[in-house]
Structure formats: structure tokens, C-alpha cells
Coordinates of C-alpha atoms (C1' of nucleotides) in Angstrom, one line a residue:
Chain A
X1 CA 40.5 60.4 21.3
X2 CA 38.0 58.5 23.5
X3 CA 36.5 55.7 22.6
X4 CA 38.8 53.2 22.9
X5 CA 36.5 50.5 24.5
X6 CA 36.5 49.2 21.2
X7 CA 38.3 46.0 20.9
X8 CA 38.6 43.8 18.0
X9 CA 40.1 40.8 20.8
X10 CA 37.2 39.6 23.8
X11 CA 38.7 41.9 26.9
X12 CA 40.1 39.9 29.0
X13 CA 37.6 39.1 31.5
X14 CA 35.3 38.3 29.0
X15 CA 38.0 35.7 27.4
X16 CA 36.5 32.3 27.1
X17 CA 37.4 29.2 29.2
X18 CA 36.9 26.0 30.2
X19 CA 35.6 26.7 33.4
X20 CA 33.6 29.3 32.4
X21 CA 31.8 27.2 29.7
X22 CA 31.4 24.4 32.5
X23 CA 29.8 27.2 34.3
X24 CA 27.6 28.3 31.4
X25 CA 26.5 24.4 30.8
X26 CA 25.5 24.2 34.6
X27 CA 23.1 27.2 34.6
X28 CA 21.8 26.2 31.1
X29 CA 21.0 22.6 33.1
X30 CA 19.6 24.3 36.2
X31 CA 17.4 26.6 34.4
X32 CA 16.1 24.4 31.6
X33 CA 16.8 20.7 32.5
X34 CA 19.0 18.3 30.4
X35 CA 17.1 18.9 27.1
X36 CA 18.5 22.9 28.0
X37 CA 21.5 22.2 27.4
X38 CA 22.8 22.7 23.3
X39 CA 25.4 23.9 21.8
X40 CA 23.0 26.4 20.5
X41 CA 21.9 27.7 23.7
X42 CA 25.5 27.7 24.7
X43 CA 27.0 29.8 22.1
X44 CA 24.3 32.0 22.5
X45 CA 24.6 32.6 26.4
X46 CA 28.7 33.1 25.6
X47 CA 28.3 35.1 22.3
X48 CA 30.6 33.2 20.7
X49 CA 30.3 30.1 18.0
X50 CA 30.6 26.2 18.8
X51 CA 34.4 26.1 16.7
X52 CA 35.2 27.9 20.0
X53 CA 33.9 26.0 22.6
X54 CA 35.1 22.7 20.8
X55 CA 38.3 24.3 21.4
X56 CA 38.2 24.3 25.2
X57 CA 36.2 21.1 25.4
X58 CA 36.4 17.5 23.6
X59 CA 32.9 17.2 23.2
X60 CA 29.4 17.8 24.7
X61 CA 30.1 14.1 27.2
X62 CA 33.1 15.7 28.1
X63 CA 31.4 19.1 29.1
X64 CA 28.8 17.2 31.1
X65 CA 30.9 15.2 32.8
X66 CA 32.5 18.0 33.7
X67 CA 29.3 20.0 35.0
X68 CA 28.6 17.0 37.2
X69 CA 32.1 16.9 38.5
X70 CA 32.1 20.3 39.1
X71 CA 28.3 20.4 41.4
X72 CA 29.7 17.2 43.3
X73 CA 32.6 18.7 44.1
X74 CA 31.0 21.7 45.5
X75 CA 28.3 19.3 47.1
X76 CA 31.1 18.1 49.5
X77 CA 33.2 20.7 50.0
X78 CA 32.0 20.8 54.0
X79 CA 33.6 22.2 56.5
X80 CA 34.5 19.5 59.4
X81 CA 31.9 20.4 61.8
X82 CA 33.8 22.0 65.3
X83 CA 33.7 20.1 67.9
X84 CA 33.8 17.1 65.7
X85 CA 31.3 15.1 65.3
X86 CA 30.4 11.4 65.3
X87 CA 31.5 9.7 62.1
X88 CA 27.8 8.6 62.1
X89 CA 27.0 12.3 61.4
X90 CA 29.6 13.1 59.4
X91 CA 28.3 10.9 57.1
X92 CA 24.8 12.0 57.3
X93 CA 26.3 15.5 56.9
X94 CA 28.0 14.2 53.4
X95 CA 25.2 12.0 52.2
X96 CA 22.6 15.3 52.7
X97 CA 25.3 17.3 50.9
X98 CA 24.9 14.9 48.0
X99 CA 21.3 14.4 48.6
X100 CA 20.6 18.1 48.2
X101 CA 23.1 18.5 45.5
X102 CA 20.2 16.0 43.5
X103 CA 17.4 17.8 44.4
X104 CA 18.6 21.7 43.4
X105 CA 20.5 20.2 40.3
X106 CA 17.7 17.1 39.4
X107 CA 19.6 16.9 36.1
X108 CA 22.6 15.6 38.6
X109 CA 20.5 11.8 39.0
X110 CA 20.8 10.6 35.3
X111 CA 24.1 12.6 35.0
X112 CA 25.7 10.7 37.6
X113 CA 24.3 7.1 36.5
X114 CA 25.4 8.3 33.1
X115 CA 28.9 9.2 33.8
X116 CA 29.4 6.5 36.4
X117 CA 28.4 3.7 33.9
X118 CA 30.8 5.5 31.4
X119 CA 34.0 5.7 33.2
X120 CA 32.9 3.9 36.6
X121 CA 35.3 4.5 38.5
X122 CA 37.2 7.8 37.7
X123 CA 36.7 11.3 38.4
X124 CA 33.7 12.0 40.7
X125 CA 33.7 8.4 42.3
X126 CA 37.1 9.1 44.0
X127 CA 35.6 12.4 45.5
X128 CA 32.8 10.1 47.1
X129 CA 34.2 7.2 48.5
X130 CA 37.1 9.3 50.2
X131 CA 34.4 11.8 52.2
X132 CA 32.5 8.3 53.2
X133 CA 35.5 6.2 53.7
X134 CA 37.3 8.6 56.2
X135 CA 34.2 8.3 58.3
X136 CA 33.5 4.8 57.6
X137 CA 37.8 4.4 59.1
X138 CA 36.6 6.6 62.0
X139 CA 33.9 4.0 62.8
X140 CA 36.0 1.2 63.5
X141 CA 35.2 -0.8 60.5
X142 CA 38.4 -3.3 60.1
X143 CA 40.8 -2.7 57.3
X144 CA 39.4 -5.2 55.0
X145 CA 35.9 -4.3 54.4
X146 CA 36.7 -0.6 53.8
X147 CA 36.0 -0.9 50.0
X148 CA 32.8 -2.9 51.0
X149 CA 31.6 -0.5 53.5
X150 CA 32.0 2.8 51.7
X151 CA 30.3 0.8 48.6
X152 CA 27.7 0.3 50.3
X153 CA 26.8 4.0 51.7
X154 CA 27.8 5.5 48.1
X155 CA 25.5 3.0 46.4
X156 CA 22.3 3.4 48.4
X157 CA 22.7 7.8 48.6
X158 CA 22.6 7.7 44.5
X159 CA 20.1 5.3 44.4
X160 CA 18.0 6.9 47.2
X161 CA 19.3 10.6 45.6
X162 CA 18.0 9.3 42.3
X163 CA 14.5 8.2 42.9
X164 CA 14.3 11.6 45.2
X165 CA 15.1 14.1 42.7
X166 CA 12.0 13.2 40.5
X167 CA 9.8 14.8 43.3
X168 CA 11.3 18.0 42.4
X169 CA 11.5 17.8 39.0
X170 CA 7.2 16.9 39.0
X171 CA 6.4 19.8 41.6
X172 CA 8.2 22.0 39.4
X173 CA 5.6 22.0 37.2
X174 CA 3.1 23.8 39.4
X175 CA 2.1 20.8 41.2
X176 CA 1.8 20.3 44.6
X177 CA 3.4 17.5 46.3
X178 CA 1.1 16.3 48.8
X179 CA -1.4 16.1 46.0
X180 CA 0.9 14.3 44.0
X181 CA 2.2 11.9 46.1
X182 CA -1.8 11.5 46.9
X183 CA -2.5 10.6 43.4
X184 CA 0.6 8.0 42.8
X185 CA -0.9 6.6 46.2
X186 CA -4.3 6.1 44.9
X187 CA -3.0 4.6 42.3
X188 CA -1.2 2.0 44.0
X189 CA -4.2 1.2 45.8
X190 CA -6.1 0.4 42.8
X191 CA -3.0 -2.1 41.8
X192 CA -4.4 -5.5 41.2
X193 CA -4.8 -7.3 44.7
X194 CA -3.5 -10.9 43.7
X195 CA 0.4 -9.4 42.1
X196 CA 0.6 -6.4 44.1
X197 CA -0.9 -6.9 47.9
X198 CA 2.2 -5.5 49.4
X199 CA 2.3 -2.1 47.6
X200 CA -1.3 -1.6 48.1
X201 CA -0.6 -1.9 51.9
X202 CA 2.2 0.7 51.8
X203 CA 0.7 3.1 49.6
X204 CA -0.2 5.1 52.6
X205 CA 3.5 5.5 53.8
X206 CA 3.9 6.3 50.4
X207 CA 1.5 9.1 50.4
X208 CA 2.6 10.2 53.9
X209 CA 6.3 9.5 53.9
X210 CA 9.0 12.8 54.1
X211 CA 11.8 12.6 51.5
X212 CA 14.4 13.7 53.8
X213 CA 13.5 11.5 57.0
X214 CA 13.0 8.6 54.3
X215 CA 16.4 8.7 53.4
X216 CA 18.1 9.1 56.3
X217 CA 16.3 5.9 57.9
X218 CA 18.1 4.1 55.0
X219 CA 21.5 5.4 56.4
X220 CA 20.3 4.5 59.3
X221 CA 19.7 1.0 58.7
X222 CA 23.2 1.1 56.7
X223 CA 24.9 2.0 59.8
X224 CA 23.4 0.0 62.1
X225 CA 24.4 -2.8 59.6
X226 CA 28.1 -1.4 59.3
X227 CA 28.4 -0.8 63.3
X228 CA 26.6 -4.6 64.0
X229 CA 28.6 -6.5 61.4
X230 CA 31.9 -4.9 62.4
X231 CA 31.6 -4.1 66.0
X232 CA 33.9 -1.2 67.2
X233 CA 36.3 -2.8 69.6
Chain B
X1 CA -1.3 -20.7 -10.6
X2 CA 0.7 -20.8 -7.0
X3 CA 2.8 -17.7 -6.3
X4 CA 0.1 -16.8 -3.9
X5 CA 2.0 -15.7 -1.4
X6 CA 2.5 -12.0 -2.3
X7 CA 0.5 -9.8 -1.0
X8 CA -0.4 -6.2 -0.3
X9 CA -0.8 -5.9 3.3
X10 CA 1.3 -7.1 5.6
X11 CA 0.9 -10.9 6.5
X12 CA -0.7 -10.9 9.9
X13 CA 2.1 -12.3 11.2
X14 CA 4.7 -9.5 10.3
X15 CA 1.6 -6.9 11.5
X16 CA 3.4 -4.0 13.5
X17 CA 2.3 -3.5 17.3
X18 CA 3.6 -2.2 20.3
X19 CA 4.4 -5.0 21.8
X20 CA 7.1 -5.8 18.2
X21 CA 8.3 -2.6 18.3
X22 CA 9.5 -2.7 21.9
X23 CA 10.8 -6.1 21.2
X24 CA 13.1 -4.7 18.7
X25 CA 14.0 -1.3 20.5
X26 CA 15.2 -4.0 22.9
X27 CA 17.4 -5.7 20.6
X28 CA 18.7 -2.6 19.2
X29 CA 19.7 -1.1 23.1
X30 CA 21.2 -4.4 23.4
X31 CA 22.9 -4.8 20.4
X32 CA 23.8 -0.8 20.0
X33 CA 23.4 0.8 23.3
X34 CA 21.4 4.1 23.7
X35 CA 22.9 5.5 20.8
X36 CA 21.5 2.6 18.5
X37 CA 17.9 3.0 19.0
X38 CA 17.3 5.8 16.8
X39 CA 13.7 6.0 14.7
X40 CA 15.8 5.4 10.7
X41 CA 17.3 2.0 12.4
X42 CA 14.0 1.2 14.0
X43 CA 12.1 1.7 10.9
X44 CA 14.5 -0.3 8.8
X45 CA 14.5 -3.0 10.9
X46 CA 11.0 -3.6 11.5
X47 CA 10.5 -2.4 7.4
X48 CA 7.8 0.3 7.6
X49 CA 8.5 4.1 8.2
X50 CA 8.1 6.8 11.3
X51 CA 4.8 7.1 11.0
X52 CA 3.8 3.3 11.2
X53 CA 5.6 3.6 14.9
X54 CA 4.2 6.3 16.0
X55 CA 0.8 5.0 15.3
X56 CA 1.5 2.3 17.9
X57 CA 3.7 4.7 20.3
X58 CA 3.3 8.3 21.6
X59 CA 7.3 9.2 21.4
X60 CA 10.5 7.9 21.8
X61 CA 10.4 8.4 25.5
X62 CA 7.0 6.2 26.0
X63 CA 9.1 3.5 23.6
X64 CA 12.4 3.5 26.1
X65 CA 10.2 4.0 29.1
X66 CA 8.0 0.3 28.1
X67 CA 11.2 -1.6 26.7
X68 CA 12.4 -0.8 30.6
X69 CA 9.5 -2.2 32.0
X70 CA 9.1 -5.2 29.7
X71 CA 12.8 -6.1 31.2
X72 CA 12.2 -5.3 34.4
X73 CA 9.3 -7.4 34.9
X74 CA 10.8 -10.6 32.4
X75 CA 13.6 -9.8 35.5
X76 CA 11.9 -10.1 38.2
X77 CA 10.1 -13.2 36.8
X78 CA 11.6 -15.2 39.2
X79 CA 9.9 -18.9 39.8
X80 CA 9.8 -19.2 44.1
X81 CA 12.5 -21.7 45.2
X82 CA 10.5 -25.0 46.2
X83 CA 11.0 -25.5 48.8
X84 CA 10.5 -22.5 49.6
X85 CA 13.9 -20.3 50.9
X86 CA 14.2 -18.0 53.6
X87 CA 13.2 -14.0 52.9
X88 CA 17.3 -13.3 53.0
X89 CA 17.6 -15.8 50.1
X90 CA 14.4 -14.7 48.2
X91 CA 15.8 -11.2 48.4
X92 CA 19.3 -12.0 47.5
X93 CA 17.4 -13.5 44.7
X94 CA 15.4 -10.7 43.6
X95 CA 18.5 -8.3 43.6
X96 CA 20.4 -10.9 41.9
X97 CA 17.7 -11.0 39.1
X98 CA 18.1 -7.0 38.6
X99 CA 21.9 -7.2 38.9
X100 CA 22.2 -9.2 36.5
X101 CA 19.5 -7.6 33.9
X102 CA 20.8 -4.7 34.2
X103 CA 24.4 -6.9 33.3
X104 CA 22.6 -8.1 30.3
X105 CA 21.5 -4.5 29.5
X106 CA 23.8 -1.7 30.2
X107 CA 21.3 1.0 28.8
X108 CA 18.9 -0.5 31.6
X109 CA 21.3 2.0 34.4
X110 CA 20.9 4.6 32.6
X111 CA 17.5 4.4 31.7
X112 CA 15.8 3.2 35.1
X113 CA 17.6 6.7 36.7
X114 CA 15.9 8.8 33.9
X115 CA 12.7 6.8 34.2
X116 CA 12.4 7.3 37.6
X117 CA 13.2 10.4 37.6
X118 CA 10.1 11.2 35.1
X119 CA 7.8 9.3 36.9
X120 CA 9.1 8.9 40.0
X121 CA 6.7 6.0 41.4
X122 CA 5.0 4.6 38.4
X123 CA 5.3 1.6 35.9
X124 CA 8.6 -0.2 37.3
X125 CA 8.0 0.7 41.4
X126 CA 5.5 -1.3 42.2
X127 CA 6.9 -4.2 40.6
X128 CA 10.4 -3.6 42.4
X129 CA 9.2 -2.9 45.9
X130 CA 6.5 -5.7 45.8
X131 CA 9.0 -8.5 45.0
X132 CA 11.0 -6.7 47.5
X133 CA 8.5 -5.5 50.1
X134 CA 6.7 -9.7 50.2
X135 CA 10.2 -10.8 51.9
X136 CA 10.6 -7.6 54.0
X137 CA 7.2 -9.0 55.5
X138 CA 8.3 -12.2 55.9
X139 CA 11.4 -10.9 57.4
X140 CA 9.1 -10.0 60.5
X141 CA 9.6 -6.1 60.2
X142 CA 6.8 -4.1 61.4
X143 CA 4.2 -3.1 59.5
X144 CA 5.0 1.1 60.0
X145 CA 8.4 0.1 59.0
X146 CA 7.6 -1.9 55.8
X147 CA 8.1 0.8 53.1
X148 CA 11.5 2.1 54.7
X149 CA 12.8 -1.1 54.8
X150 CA 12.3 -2.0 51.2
X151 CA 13.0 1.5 49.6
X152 CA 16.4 1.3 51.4
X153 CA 16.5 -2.0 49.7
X154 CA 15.7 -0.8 46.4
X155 CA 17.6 2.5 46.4
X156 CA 20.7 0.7 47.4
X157 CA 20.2 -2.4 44.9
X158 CA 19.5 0.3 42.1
X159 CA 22.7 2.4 42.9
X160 CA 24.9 -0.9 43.1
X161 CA 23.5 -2.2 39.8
X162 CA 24.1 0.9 37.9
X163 CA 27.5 1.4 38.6
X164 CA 28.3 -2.2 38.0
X165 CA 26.7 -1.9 34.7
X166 CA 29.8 0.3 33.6
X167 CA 32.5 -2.6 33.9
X168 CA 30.2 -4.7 31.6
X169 CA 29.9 -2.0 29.3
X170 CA 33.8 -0.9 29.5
X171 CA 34.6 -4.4 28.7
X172 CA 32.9 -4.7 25.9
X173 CA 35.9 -3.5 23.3
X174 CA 37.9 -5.8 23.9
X175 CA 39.4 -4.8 27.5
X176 CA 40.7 -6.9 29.7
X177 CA 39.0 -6.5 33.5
X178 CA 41.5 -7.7 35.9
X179 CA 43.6 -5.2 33.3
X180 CA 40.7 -2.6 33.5
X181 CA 40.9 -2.8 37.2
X182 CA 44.5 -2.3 37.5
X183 CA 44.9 0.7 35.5
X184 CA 41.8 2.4 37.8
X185 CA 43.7 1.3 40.9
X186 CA 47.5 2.6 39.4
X187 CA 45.5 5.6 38.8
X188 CA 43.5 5.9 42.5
X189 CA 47.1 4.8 44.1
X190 CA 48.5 7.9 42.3
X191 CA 45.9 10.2 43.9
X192 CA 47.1 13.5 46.5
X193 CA 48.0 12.0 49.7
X194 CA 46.6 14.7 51.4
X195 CA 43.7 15.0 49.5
X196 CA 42.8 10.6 48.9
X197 CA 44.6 9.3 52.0
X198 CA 41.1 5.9 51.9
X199 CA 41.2 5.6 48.2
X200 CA 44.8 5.7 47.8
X201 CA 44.0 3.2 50.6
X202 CA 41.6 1.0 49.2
X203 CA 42.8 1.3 45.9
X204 CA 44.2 -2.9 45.9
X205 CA 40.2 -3.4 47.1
X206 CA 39.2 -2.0 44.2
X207 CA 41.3 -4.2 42.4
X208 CA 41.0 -7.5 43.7
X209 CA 37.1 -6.7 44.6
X210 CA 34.4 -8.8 42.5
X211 CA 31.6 -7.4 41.2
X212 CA 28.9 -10.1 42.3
X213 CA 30.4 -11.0 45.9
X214 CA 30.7 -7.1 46.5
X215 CA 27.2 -6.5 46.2
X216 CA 25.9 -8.7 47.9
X217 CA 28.2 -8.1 50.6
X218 CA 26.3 -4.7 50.3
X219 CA 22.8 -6.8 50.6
X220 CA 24.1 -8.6 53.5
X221 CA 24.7 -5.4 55.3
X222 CA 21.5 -3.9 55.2
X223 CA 19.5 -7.2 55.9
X224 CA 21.9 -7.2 59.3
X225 CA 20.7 -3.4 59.6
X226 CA 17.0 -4.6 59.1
X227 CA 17.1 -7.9 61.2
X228 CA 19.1 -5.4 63.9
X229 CA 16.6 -2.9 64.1
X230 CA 13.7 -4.7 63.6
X231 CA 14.5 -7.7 65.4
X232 CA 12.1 -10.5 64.5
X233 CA 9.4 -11.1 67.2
Chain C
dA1 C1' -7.9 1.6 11.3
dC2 C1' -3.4 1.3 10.0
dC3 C1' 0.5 2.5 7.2
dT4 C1' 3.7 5.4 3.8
dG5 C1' 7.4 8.5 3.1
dA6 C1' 8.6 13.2 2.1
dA7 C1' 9.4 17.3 4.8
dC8 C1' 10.6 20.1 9.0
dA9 C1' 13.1 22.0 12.7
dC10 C1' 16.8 21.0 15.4
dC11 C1' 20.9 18.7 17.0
dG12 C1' 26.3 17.7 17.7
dT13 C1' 30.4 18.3 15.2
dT14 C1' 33.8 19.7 11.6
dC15 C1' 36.8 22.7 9.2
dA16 C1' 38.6 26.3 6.2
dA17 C1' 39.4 30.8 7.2
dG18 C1' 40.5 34.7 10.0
dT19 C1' 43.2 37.3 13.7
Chain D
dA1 C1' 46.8 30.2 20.2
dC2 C1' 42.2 31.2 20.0
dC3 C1' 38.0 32.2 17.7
dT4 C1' 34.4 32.6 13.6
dG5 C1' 30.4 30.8 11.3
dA6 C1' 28.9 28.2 7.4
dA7 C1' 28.2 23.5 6.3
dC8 C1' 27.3 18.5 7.1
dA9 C1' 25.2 14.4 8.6
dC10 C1' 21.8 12.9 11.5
dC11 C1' 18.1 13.1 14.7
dG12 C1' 12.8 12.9 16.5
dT13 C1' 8.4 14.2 14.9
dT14 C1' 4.6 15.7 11.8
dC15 C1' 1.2 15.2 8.3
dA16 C1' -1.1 14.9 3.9
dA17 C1' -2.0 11.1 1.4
dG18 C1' -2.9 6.3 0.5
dT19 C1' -5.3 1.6 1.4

DNA sequence: ACCTGAACACCGTTCAAGT
DNA sequence: ACCTGAACACCGTTCAAGT
């Protein structure tokens, strides 16, 4: 009698899958950064052996293409804002979801350049261009330059995303960013005057510049392209 | 006599140094992709062992992290047009050298998101922005405005790039693109109505687009932003 | 100072075997 | 159908030893 906890099977909630391997592979990424993630690691965290997870998943390219499909998804998964709002910040609102996305997953940047230059236009690109596009529609922008529009916007948030998410990644170390930035701006300053006169003069926006309000001037100036080049009618 | 010709030590001609080695981590990105440069093939083809690199290089991350610059810069190596063009030609130009590098070298996508992500402002920057940031100044923007201006520039040019990297790359066994193009279209068209109403919509955008004319369609939008919100004096 | 090459720890992936 | 775990080939890096 008693006792019969015992199983020789996993119980059924602990049964393995792929979505909870996708899961595992995130938190291994959050926690410990690209180089975190192993097949070692994994097995460990899911007490089971890599024959199994090979069975739910191709390979490790597969399961990280997976992981970043998974966090964009999530990323924008926003709820229309009520009233709605201006396309203009609809789109802010999806390009911060994607920008934020980057900086608490900063394994996301290389990820998505990765799988993008992969299988370019599959899986996670569809996700992006529709939450820009329907706003890009609601702007007035003519039928024809849709694709070019949308392009556009999705091009400069990864970019701009990209180059963001190394500030996390170097603060996490203990450092502090003001400090940082300060340093990277001295250093520009000492750049050699003839090649680099420019950069020396804008190493102090550098040093003083906010991430966030950075970014969203490049939207900005997007827009302001968009909304001049195709005016509403 | 004669025969003199063998020798002990190297010739100083076939004497290792850093600048060799990241010649031929080049060639073997280019020739291999990421997955080629590896230490055994490195060593073989430069005939020496590990140790004989690492003499002249800290790790393998220093040795992808320098073949990145040394392409970047031979990139943006651009002669000035004589006479000379206007800024929106001279940063058409400048994208148009790093679209097409990173054309030439798929691995560059890849590796300039990592890179910056590791060092966030260092080594390739301040070469980027200052080819950049010299036209941005000519363009008449004001001075406060200078670094958003050409970061918006740079993110969106390094977004755009990268993803266009992956058609190159795709291509490469053999595949047809208009054929490559249609398939990702078929597929896009066959999307949830309710879920892709744009990219079902754009999907014959996608497949009639071209890759050159598209992004600098992209360029031409954010000068119009720039010139629109900075409107010269 | 510069190079050699064996050795080490670790990685992704496979596969015969179990249930 | 799903999982186990030993084994394999390969990787980046180190280091005592040579010249």
C-alpha cells in the first residue's frame, strides 16, 4: 500500500515537449547568454538525455530559431490600445515592444540577424511586417509602396534594437552606464582629428544621448519620411 | 652546390602575422561561411599549428572581430566622386558600399550584430558614422541633431543589409531567386486571413521587389525625413 | 621572440537499446 | 511512440618544449 508515486514513465505533467524545451532554451539564454545555452545545460535543467530532446527538435538551429520566434511573438502580442490610437503610435507601441524584447533577451539581436539571414523571409519576419504594415495601411501610404514602407520601419527597429542591446549586455557586468558611455566617449575624442572630425564632434551626444529617446527620433524621422513622401489625401 | 633554398625558419615572406592570419580567416568566411573558419582549417592553411596563431591573436573572437573591421574599412574605402556629388549621393554611396560588402560577405550580417553587440561603439562605429555623419553635415542638419540623424542612418542601413545578406546566401546552392521569391510569396499568400490580412497583401511585393532598388527606396525615405525635419537653412 | 604539436575540456549529434 | 546514455567526431584553447 502507499507509495505509489513511484513511476517508472515521467508523470504526465513532467512529460517532455517541444514547447517546453523551447521554454527551457529561453531561460538557459536569458540567464547565461548565448554561450548558456548546450545541450548539456539543457538535459540537465530537463533531467533527461539529448536522444530525447533530438526527438522533439531537428537540431540546436532549429531550437533557436524557435526560442526567437517564440520571444517575438510574445514581444507583439499588444493589445490595441482603447480609444485607438494614431497609427503613428501604434507603431511606436510595436517598435518599443520589439525594442524592449532586445534589451531583456540581448541574445534576441544576433539571434534575429542569424535566423533572418538563414531563412529571410519566413517565420518571425511575417509576424513583423503585419503589426507594421496594418499601421503603415492606416497611414495612408498608397498600395504600392506598402512592402517598401513596412521595410523600411522593420529594418531600422533591428538595426537600432541591435546596436541597443549591447548597452545591456556591458552594464550587466557591474558597470555603470553613464560611466561607460563616458569612457567610449572619451575615446572617440581622442580619434585621430584628420579621418575622424565628425565623430569627435558628436562624442558628447554620444556620452549624453538616452537609448530610448534615441530610437524613437529615428521613427520619428521614418515617419515623417513615410507621411511626406506619401501624403495622406 | 645550389639547393639553397631550404631552410629552417620560415622565409620572411611566408612569416605568420596578424595582419596574414586575418587575411585568411577572410578567405575562409568567404569561401566557407562561419562554420569554415575553425582553428584545424586555419592552421592548415596557413601551415603552422594553434599555438603559432594565438601568438599573433588573443582568441577566436579578437580574429572575427578584426577580419570585420578590415572589411568594413576596405568598404567604406570609397574614392569622393570628382566632382564632388551631393551629400544624398555621397550617402547613397556609402550605404551602397556596405550593402554590397556585406553581399560579398554573408558572415559580415551576422558578425557586425554580434560585434556590436560586444562592443557596442568601438572598432567599426566610428568608421560607419563618420562616413555617414560628414554628409549628414553637409546635408545642413543642425549640429544638436547630428548624431540622431546619422545613427538612424546607420541602424536602418545595418538592418536592411543584414537581411538582404540572406537571399545571397540562400542562393548560393544552386537556387533560383525569382524561384526563391515565389515559393516565400505562395507561402506568405497562404497565411490566416485573419491573422496576415498586409502580408497576404504584399505578398506579389515581395515577389517582384529588388533587393538594391528596395533599399534605397528605404534610404530615400529617411533623407526625405531628415531634409523634412531639418530643413536646410 | 616566435613557433610546434600533443593534450584537455567541451561541444552537437548519433544510435543501439530499452520501455 | 518516446526516452536513455554511451560513444563519436570535432571544436577552441593551453602549455611544455623547441629554436
Amino acid at each position: 500500500m502507499a507509495q505509489r508515486t513511484q513511476r517508472t514513465r515521467k508523470s504526465r505533467t513532467d512529460a517532455l515537449s517541444r514547447e517546453r524545451i523551447v521554454e527551457a532554451a529561453v531561460e538557459l539564454l536569458d540567464a547565461d547568454g548565448e554561450g548558456g545555452l548546450t545541450f548539456r545545460a539543457l538535459t540537465e535543467r530537463l533531467a533527461t538525455g539529448p536522444g530525447a530532446i533530438y526527438w522533439h527538435v531537428r537540431n540546436k538551429d532549429e531550437m533557436l530559431g524557435a526560442a526567437t520566434d517564440a520571444v517575438v511573438a510574445a514581444a507583439l502580442d499588444i493589445e490595441p490600445a482603447e480609444p485607438p490610437a494614431s497609427p503613428q503610435d501604434e507603431i511606436r507601441a510595436v517598435a518599443l515592444g520589439l525594442f524592449d524584447a532586445i534589451d531583456w533577451h540581448p541574445w534576441l539581436a544576433t539571434q534575429l540577424a542569424t535566423q533572418l539571414s538563414r531563412s529571410p523571409w519566413s517565420s518571425v519576419t511575417p509576424r513583423i511586417i503585419e503589426s507594421i504594415g496594418q499601421q503603415v495601411r492606416a497611414l495612408g501610404v498608397p498600395k504600392g509602396s506598402w512592402f517598401t514602407a513596412s521595410s523600411a520601419l522593420m529594418h531600422y527597429i533591428l538595426g537600432a534594437a541591435g546596436q541597443n542591446s549591447a548597452n545591456g549586455r556591458v552594464l550587466g557586468a557591474g558597470v555603470d552606464r553613464s560611466e561607460f558611455l563616458d569612457s567610449v566617449s572619451t575615446a572617440w575624442e581622442k580619434l585621430d582629428p584628420d579621418d575622424y572630425p565628425f565623430t569627435r564632434a558628436v562624442a558628447d551626444q554620444l556620452r549624453e544621448h538616452d537609448d530610448r529617446e534615441q530610437f524613437l527620433a529615428g521613427i520619428a524621422l521614418i515617419l515623417t519620411g513615410i507621411t511626406t513622401a506619401y501624403p495622406p489625401a
